[in-house]
JSON list of C-alpha atoms in Angstrom, two decimals:
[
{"chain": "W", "resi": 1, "resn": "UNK", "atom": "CA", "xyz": [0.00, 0.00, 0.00]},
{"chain": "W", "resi": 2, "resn": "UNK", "atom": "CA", "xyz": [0.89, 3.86, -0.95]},
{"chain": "W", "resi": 3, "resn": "UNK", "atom": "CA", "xyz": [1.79, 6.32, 2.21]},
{"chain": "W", "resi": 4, "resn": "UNK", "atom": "CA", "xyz": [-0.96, 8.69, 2.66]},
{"chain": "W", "resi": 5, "resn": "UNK", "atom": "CA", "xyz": [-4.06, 6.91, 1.53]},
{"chain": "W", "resi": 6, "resn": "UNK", "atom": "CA", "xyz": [-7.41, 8.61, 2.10]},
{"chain": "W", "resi": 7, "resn": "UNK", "atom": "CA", "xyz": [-10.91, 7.25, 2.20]},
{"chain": "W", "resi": 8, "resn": "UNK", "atom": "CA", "xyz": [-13.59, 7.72, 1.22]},
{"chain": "W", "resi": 9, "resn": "UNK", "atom": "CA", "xyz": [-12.06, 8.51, -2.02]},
{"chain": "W", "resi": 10, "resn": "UNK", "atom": "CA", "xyz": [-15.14, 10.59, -2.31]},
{"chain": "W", "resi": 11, "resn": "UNK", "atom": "CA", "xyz": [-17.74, 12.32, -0.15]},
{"chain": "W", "resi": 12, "resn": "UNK", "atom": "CA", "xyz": [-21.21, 14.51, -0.99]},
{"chain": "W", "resi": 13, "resn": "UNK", "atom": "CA", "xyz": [-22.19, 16.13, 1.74]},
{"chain": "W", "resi": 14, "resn": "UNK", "atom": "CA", "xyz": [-25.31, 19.10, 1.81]},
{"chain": "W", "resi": 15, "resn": "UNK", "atom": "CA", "xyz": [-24.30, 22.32, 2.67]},
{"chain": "W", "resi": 16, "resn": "UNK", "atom": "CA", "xyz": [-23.82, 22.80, 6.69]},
{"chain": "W", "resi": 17, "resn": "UNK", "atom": "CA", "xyz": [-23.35, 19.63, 7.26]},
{"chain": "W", "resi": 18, "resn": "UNK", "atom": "CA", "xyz": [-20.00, 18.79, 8.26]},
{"chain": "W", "resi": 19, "resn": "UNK", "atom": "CA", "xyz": [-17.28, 16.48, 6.41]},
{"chain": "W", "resi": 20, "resn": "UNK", "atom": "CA", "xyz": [-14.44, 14.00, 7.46]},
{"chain": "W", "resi": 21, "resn": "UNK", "atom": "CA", "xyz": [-11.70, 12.94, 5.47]},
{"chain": "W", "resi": 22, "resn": "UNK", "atom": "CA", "xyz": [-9.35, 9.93, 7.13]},
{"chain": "W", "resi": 23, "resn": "UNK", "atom": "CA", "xyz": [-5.72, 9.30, 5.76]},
{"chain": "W", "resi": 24, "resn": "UNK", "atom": "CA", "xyz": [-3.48, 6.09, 7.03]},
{"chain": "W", "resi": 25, "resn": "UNK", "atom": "CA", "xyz": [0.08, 6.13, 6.33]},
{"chain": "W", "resi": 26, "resn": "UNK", "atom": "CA", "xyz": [2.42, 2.93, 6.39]},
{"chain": "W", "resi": 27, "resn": "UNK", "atom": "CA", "xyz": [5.71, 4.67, 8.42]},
{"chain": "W", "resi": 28, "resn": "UNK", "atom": "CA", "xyz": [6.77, 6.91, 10.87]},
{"chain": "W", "resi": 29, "resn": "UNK", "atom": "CA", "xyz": [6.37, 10.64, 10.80]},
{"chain": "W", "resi": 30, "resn": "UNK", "atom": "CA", "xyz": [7.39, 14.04, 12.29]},
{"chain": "W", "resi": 31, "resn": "UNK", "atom": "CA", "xyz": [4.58, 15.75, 10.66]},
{"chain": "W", "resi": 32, "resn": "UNK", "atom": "CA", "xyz": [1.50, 15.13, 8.89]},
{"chain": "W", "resi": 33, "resn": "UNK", "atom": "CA", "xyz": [0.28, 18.15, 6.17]},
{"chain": "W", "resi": 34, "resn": "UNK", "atom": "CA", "xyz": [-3.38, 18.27, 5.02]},
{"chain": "W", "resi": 35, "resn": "UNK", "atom": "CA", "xyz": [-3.82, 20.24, 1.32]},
{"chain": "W", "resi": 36, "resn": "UNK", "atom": "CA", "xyz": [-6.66, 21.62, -0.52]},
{"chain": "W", "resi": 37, "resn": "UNK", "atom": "CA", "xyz": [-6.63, 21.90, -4.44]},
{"chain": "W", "resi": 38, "resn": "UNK", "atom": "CA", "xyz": [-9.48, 22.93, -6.45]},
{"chain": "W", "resi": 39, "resn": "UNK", "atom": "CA", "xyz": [-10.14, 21.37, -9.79]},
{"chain": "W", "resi": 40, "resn": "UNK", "atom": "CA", "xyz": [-6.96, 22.17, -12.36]},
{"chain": "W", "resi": 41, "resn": "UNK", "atom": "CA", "xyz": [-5.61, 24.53, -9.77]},
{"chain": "W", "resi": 42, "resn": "UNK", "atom": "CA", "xyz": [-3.16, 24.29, -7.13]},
{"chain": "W", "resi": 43, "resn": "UNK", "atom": "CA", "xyz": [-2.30, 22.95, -3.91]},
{"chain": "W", "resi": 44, "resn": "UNK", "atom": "CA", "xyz": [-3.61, 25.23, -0.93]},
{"chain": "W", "resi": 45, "resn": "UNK", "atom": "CA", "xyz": [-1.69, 24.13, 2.46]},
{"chain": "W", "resi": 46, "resn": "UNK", "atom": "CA", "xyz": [-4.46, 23.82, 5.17]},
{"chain": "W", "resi": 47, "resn": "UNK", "atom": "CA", "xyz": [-2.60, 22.90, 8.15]},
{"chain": "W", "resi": 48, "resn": "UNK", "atom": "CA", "xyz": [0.43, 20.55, 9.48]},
{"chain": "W", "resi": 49, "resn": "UNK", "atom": "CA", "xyz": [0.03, 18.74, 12.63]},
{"chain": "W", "resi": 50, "resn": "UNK", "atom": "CA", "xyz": [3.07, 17.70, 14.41]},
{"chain": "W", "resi": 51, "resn": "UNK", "atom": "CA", "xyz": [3.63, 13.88, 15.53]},
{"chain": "W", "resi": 52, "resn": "UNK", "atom": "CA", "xyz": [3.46, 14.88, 19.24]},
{"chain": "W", "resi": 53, "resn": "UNK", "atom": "CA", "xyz": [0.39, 16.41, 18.54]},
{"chain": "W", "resi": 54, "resn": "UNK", "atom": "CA", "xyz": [-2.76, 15.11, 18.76]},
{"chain": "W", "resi": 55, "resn": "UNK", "atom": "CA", "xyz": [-4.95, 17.64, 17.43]},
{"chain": "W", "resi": 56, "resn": "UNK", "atom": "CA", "xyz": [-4.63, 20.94, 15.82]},
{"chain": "W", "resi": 57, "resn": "UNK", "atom": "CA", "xyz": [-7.30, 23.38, 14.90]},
{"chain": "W", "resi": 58, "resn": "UNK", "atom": "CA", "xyz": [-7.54, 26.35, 12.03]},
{"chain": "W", "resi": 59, "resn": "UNK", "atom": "CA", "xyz": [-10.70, 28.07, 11.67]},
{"chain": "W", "resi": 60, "resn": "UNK", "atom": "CA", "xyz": [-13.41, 25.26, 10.73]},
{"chain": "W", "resi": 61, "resn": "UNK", "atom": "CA", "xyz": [-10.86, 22.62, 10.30]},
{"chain": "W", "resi": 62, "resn": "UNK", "atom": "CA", "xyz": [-9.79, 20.40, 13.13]},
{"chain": "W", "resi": 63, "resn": "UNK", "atom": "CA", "xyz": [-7.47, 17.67, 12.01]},
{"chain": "W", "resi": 64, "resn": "UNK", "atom": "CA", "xyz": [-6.62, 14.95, 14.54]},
{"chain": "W", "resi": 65, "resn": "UNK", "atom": "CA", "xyz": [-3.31, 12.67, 14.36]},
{"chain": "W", "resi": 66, "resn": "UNK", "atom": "CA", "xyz": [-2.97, 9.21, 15.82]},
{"chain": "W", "resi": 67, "resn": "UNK", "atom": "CA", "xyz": [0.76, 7.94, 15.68]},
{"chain": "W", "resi": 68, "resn": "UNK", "atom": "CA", "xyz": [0.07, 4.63, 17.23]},
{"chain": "W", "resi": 69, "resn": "UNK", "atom": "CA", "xyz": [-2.59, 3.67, 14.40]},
{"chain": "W", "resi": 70, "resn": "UNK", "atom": "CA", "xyz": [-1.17, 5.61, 11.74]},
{"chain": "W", "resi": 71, "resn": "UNK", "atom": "CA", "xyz": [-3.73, 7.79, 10.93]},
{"chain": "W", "resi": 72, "resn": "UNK", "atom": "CA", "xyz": [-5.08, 11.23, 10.97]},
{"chain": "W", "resi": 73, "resn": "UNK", "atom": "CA", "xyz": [-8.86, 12.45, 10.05]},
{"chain": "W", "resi": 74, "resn": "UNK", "atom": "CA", "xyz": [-9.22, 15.96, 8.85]},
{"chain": "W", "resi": 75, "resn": "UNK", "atom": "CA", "xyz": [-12.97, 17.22, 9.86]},
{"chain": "W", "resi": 76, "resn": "UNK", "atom": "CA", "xyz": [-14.72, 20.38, 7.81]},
{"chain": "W", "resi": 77, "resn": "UNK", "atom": "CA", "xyz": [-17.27, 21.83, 9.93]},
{"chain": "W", "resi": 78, "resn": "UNK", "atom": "CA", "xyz": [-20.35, 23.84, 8.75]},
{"chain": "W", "resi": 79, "resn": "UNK", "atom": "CA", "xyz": [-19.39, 23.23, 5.26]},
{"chain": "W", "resi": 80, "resn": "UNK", "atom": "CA", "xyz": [-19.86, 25.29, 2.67]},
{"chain": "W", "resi": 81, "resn": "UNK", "atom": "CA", "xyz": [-20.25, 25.39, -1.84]},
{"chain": "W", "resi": 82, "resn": "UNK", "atom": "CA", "xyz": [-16.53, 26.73, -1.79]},
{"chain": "W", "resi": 83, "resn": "UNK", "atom": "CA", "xyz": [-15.33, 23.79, 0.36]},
{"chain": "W", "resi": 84, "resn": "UNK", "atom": "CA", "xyz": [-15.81, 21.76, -2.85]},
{"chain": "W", "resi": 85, "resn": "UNK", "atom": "CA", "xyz": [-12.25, 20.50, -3.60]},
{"chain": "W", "resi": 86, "resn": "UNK", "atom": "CA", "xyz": [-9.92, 16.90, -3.42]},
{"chain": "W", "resi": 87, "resn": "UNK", "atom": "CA", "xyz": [-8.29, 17.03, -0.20]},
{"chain": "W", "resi": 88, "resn": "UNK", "atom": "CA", "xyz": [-5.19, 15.69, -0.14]},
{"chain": "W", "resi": 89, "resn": "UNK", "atom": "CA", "xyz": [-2.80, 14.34, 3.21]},
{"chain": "W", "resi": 90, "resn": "UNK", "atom": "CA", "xyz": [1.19, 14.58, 2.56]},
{"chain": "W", "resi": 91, "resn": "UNK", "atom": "CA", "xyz": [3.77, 13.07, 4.65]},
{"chain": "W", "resi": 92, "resn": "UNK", "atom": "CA", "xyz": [7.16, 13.83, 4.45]},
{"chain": "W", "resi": 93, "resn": "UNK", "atom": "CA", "xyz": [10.23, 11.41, 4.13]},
{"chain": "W", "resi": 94, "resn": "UNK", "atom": "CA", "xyz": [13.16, 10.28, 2.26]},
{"chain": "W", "resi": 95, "resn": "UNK", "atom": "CA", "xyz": [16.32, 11.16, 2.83]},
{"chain": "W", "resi": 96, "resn": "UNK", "atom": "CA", "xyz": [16.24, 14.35, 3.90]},
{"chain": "W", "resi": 97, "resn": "UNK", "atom": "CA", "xyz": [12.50, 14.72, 5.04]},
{"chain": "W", "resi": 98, "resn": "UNK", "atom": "CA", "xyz": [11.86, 16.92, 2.65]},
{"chain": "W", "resi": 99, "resn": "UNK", "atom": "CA", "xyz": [10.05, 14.92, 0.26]},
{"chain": "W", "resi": 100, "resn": "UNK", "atom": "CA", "xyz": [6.16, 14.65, 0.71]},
{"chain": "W", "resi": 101, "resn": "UNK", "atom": "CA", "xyz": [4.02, 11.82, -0.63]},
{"chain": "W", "resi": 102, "resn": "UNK", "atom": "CA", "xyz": [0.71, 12.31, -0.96]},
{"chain": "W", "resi": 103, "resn": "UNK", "atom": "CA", "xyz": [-2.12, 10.37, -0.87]},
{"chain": "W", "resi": 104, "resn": "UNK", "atom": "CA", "xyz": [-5.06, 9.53, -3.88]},
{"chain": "W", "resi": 105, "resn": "UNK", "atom": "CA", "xyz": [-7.07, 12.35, -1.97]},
{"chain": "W", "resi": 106, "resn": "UNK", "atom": "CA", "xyz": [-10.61, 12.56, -1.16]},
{"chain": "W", "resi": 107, "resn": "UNK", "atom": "CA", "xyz": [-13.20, 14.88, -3.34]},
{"chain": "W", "resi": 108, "resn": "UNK", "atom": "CA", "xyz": [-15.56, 16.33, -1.50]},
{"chain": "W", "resi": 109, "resn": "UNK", "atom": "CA", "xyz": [-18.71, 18.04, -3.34]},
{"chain": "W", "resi": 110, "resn": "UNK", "atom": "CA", "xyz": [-20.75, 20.48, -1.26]},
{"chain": "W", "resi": 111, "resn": "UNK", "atom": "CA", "xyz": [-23.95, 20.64, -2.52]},
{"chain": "W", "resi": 112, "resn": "UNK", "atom": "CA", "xyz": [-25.72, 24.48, -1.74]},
{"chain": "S", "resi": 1, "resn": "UNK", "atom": "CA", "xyz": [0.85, 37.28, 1.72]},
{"chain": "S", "resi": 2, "resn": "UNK", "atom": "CA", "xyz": [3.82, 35.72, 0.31]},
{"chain": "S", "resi": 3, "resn": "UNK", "atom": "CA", "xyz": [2.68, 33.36, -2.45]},
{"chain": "S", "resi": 4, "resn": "UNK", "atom": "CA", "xyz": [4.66, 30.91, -4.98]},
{"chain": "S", "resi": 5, "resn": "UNK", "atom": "CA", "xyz": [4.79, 32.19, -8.49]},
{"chain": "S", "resi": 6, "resn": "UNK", "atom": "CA", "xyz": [4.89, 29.76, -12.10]},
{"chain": "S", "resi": 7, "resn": "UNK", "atom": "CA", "xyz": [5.26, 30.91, -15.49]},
{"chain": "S", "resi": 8, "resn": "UNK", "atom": "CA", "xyz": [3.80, 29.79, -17.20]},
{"chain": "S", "resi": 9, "resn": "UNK", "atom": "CA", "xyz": [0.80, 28.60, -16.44]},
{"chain": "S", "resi": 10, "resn": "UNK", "atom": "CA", "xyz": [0.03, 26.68, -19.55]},
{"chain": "S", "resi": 11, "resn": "UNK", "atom": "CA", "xyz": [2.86, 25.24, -22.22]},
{"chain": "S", "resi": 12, "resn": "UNK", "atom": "CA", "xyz": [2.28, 23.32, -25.20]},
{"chain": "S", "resi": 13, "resn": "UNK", "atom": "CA", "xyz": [5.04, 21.34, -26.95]},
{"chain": "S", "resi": 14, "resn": "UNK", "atom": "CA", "xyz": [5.74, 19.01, -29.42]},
{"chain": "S", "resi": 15, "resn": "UNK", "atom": "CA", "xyz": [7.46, 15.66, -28.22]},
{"chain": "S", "resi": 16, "resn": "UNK", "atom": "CA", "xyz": [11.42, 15.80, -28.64]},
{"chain": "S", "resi": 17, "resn": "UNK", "atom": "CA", "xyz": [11.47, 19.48, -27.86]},
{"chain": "S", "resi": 18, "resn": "UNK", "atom": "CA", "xyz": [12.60, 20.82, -24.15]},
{"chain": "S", "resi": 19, "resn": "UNK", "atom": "CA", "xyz": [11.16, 22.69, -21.79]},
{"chain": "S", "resi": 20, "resn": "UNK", "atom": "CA", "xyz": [11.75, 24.93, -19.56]},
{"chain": "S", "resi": 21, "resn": "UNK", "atom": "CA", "xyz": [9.14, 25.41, -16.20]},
{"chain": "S", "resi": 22, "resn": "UNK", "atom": "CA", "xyz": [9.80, 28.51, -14.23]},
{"chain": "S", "resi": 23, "resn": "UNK", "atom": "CA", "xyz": [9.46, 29.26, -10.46]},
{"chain": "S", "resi": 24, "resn": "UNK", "atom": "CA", "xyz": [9.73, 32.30, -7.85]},
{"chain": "S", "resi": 25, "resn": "UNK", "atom": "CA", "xyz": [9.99, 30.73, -4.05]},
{"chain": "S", "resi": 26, "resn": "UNK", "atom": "CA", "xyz": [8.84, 32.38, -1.35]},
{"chain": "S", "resi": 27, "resn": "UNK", "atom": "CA", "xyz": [11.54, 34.82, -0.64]},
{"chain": "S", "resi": 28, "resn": "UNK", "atom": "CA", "xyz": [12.94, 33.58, 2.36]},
{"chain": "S", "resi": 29, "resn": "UNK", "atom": "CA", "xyz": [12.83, 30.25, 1.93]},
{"chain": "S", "resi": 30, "resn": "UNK", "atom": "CA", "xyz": [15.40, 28.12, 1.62]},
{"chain": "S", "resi": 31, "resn": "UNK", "atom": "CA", "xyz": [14.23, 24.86, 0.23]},
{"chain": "S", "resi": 32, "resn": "UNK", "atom": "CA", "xyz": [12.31, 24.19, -3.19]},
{"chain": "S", "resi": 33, "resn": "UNK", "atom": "CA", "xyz": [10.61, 21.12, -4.76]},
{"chain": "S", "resi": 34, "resn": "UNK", "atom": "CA", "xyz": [9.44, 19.94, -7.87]},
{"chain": "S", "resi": 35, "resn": "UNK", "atom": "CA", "xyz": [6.37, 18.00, -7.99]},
{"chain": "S", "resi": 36, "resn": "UNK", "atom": "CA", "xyz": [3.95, 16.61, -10.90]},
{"chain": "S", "resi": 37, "resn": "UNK", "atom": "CA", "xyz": [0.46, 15.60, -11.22]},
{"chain": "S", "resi": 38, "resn": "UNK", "atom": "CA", "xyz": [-0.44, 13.13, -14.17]},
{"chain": "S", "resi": 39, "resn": "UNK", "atom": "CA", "xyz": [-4.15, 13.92, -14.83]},
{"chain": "S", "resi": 40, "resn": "UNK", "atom": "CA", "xyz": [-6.77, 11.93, -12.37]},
{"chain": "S", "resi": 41, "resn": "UNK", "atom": "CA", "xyz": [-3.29, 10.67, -10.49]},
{"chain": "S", "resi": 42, "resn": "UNK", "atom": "CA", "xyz": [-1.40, 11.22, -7.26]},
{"chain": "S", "resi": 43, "resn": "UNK", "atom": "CA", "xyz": [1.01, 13.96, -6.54]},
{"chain": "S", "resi": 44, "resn": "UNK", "atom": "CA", "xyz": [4.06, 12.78, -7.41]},
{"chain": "S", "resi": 45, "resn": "UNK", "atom": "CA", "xyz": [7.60, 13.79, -5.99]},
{"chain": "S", "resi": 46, "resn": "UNK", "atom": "CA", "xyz": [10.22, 15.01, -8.20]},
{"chain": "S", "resi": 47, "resn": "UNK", "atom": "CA", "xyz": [13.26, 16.57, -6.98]},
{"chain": "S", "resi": 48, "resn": "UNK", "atom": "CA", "xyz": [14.17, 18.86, -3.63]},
{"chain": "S", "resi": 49, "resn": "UNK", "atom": "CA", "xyz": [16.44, 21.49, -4.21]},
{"chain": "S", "resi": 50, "resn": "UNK", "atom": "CA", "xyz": [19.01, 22.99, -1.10]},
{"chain": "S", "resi": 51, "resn": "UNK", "atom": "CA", "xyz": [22.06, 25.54, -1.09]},
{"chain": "S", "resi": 52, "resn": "UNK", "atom": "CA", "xyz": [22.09, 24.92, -4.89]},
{"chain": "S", "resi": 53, "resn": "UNK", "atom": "CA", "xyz": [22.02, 21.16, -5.49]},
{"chain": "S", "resi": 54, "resn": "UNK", "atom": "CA", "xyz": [19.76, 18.84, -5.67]},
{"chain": "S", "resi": 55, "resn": "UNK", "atom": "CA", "xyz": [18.88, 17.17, -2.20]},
{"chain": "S", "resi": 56, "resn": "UNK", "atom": "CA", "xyz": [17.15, 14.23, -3.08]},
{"chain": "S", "resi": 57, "resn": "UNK", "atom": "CA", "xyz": [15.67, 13.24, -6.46]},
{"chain": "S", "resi": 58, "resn": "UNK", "atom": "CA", "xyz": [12.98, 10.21, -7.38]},
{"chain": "S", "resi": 59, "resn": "UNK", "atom": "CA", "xyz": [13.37, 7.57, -10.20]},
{"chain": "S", "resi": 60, "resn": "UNK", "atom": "CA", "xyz": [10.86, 9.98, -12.49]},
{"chain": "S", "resi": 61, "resn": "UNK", "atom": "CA", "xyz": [13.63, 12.80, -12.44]},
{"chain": "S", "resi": 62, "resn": "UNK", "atom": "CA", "xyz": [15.85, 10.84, -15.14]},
{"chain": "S", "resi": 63, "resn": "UNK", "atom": "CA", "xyz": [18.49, 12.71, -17.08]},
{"chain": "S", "resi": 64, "resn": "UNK", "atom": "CA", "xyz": [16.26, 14.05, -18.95]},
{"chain": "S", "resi": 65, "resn": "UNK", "atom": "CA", "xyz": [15.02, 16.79, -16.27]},
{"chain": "S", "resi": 66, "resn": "UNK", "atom": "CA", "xyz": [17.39, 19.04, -14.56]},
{"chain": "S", "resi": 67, "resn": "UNK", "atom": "CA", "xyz": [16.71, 21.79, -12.02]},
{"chain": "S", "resi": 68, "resn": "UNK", "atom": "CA", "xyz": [18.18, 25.30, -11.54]},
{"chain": "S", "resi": 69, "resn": "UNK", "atom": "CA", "xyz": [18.65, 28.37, -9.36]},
{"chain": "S", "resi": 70, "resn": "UNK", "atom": "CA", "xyz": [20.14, 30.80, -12.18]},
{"chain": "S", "resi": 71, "resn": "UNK", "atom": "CA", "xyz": [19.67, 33.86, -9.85]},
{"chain": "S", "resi": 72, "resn": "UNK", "atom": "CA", "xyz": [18.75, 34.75, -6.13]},
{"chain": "S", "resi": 73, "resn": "UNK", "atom": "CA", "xyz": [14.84, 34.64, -7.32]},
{"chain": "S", "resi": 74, "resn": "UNK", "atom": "CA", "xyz": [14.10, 31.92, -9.70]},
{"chain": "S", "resi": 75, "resn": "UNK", "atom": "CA", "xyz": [14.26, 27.90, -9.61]},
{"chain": "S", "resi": 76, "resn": "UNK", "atom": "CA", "xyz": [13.71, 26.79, -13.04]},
{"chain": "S", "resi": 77, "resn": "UNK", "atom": "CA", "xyz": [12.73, 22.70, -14.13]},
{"chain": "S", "resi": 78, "resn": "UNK", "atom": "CA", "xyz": [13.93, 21.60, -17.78]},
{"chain": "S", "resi": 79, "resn": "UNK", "atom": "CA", "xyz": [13.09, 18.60, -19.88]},
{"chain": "S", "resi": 80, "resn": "UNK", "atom": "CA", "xyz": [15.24, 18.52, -22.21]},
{"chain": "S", "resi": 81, "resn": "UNK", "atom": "CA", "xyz": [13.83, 15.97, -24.97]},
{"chain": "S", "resi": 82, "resn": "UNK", "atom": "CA", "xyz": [9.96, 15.99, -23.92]},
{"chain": "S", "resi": 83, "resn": "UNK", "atom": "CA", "xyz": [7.86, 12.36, -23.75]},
{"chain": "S", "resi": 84, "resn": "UNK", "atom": "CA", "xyz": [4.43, 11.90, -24.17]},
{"chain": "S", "resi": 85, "resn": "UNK", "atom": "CA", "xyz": [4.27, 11.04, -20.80]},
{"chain": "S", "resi": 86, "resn": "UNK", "atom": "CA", "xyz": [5.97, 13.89, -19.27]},
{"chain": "S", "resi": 87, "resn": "UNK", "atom": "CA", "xyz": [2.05, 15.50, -19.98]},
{"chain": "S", "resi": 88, "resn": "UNK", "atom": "CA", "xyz": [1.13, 16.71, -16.51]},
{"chain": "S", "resi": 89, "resn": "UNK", "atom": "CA", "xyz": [0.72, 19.51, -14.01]},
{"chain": "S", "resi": 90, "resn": "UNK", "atom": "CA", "xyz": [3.97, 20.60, -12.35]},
{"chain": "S", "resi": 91, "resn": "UNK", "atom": "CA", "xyz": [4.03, 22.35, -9.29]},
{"chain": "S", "resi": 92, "resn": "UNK", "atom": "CA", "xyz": [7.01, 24.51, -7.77]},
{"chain": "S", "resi": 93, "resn": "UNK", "atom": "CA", "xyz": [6.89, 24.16, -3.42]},
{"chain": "S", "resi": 94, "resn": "UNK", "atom": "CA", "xyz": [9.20, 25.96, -1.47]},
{"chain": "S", "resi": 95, "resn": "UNK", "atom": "CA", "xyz": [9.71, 25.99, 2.53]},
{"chain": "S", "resi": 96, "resn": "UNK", "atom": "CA", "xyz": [11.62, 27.45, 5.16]},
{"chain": "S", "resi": 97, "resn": "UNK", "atom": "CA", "xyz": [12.71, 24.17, 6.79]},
{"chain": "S", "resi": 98, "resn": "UNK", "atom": "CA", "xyz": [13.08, 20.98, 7.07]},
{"chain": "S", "resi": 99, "resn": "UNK", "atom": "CA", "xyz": [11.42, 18.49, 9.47]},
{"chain": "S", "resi": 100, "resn": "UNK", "atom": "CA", "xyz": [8.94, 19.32, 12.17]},
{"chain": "S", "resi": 101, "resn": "UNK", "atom": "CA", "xyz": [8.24, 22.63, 10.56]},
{"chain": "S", "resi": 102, "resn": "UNK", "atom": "CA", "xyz": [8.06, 21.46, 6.94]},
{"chain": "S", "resi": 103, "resn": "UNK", "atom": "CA", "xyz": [5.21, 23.10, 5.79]},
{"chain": "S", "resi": 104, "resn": "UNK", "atom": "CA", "xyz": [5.43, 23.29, 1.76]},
{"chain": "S", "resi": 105, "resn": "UNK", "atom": "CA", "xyz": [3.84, 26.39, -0.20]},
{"chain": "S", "resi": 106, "resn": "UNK", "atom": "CA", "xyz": [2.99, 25.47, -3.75]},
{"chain": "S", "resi": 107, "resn": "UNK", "atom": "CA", "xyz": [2.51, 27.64, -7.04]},
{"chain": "S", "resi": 108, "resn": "UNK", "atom": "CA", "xyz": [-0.50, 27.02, -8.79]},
{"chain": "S", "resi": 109, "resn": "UNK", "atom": "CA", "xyz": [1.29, 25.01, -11.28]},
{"chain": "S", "resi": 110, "resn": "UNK", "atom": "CA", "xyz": [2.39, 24.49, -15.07]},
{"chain": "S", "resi": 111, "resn": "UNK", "atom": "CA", "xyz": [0.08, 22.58, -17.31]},
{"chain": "S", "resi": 112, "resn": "UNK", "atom": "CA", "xyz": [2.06, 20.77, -19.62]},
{"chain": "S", "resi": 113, "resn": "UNK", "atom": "CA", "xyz": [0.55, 19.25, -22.56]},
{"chain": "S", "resi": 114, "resn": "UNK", "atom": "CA", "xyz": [3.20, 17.58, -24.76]},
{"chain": "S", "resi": 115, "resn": "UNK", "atom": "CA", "xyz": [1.85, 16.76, -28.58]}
]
């Protein structure tokens, strides 16, 4: 299996509601990076979370880590139209850390 | 706010010819990527870039691509005999560090469509 792997590969969810995106990874990390890209366009860093941390908040996003199972859920509250995007969790490694893998990434659709 | 710049933002080619992808980091950062994006794929790792060599490089970046810092401002990507395959999205990242605080900025990326 690939590091970074999110389910469910996708998600429609009704505007308000809110939406959670999980990502397992197969080794160990220092930090795990959640990314937003809209279709065609870029990558849009949401937030990193630290491995000694267990959860991290930004705004409506609250992303939550688990080291001992490998896995980190990234959780969209009061969703909205714009939220529409693939969401995408990146791990760094290699040699020198600075390489991030990402995952297949989740789409979310936010219907209004 | 300090944002990753790529020019440009769409390039059409005919196979055999090279390429030439340009970048402008975030201006105090120290460490730049290359990444591509096949259409409906993964995000795929190409090459880190520190104190002007490469860092680390994956089995995509062949000797076909090479990587540049020709002045204080731009980091350039060339393919220098495009494939078919090379047909994807490439994004420029840059950070300030390494490690615990490696949070990666990316451009919006280069469409590369290669005839």
């Amino acid at each position: 299996s690939q590091q970074g792997e999110e389910d469910p590969q996708a998600l429609s969810i009704q505007e308000g509601e809110n939406a959670t995106m999980n990502c397992s990874y197969k080794t160990s990390i220092n930090n795990l990076q959640w990314y937003r890209q809209n279709s065609g366009r870029g990558l849009v860093h949401l937030i990193l979370i630290r491995s000694n941390e267990r959860e991290k908040h930004s705004g409506r996003l609250r992303v939550t880590l688990d080291t001992s199972k490998k896995s980190s859920s990234l959780l969209i509250t009061a969703s909205r139209a714009a939220d529409t995007a693939s969401y995408f969790c990146a791990t760094p490694g290699g040699t020198s850390y600075g390489k991030l893998t990402f995952g297949q990434g989740t789409i979310l659709t936010v219907h209004p | 706010e300090p944002e990753v710049t790529q020019t440009p933002s769409h390039q059409v080619t005919q196979m055999g010819q090279e390429v030439i992808l340009r970048c402008v980091p975030i201006s105090n950062h120290l460490y730049f990527y290359w990444y591509r994006q096949i259409l409906g794929q993964k995000v795929e790792f190409l090459v880190s870039f520190y104190n002007n060599e490469i860092s680390e490089k994956s089995e995509i970046f062949d000797d076909q691509f090479s990587v540049e810092r020709p002045d204080g401002s731009n980091f350039t990507l060339k393919i220098r005999s495009t494939k078919l395959e090379d047909s994807a999205m490439y994004f420029c990242a840059s950070s300030e560090a390494l490690g615990l605080n490696n949070e990666q900025f990316f451009g919006p990326g280069t469409r590369l469509t290669v005839l």
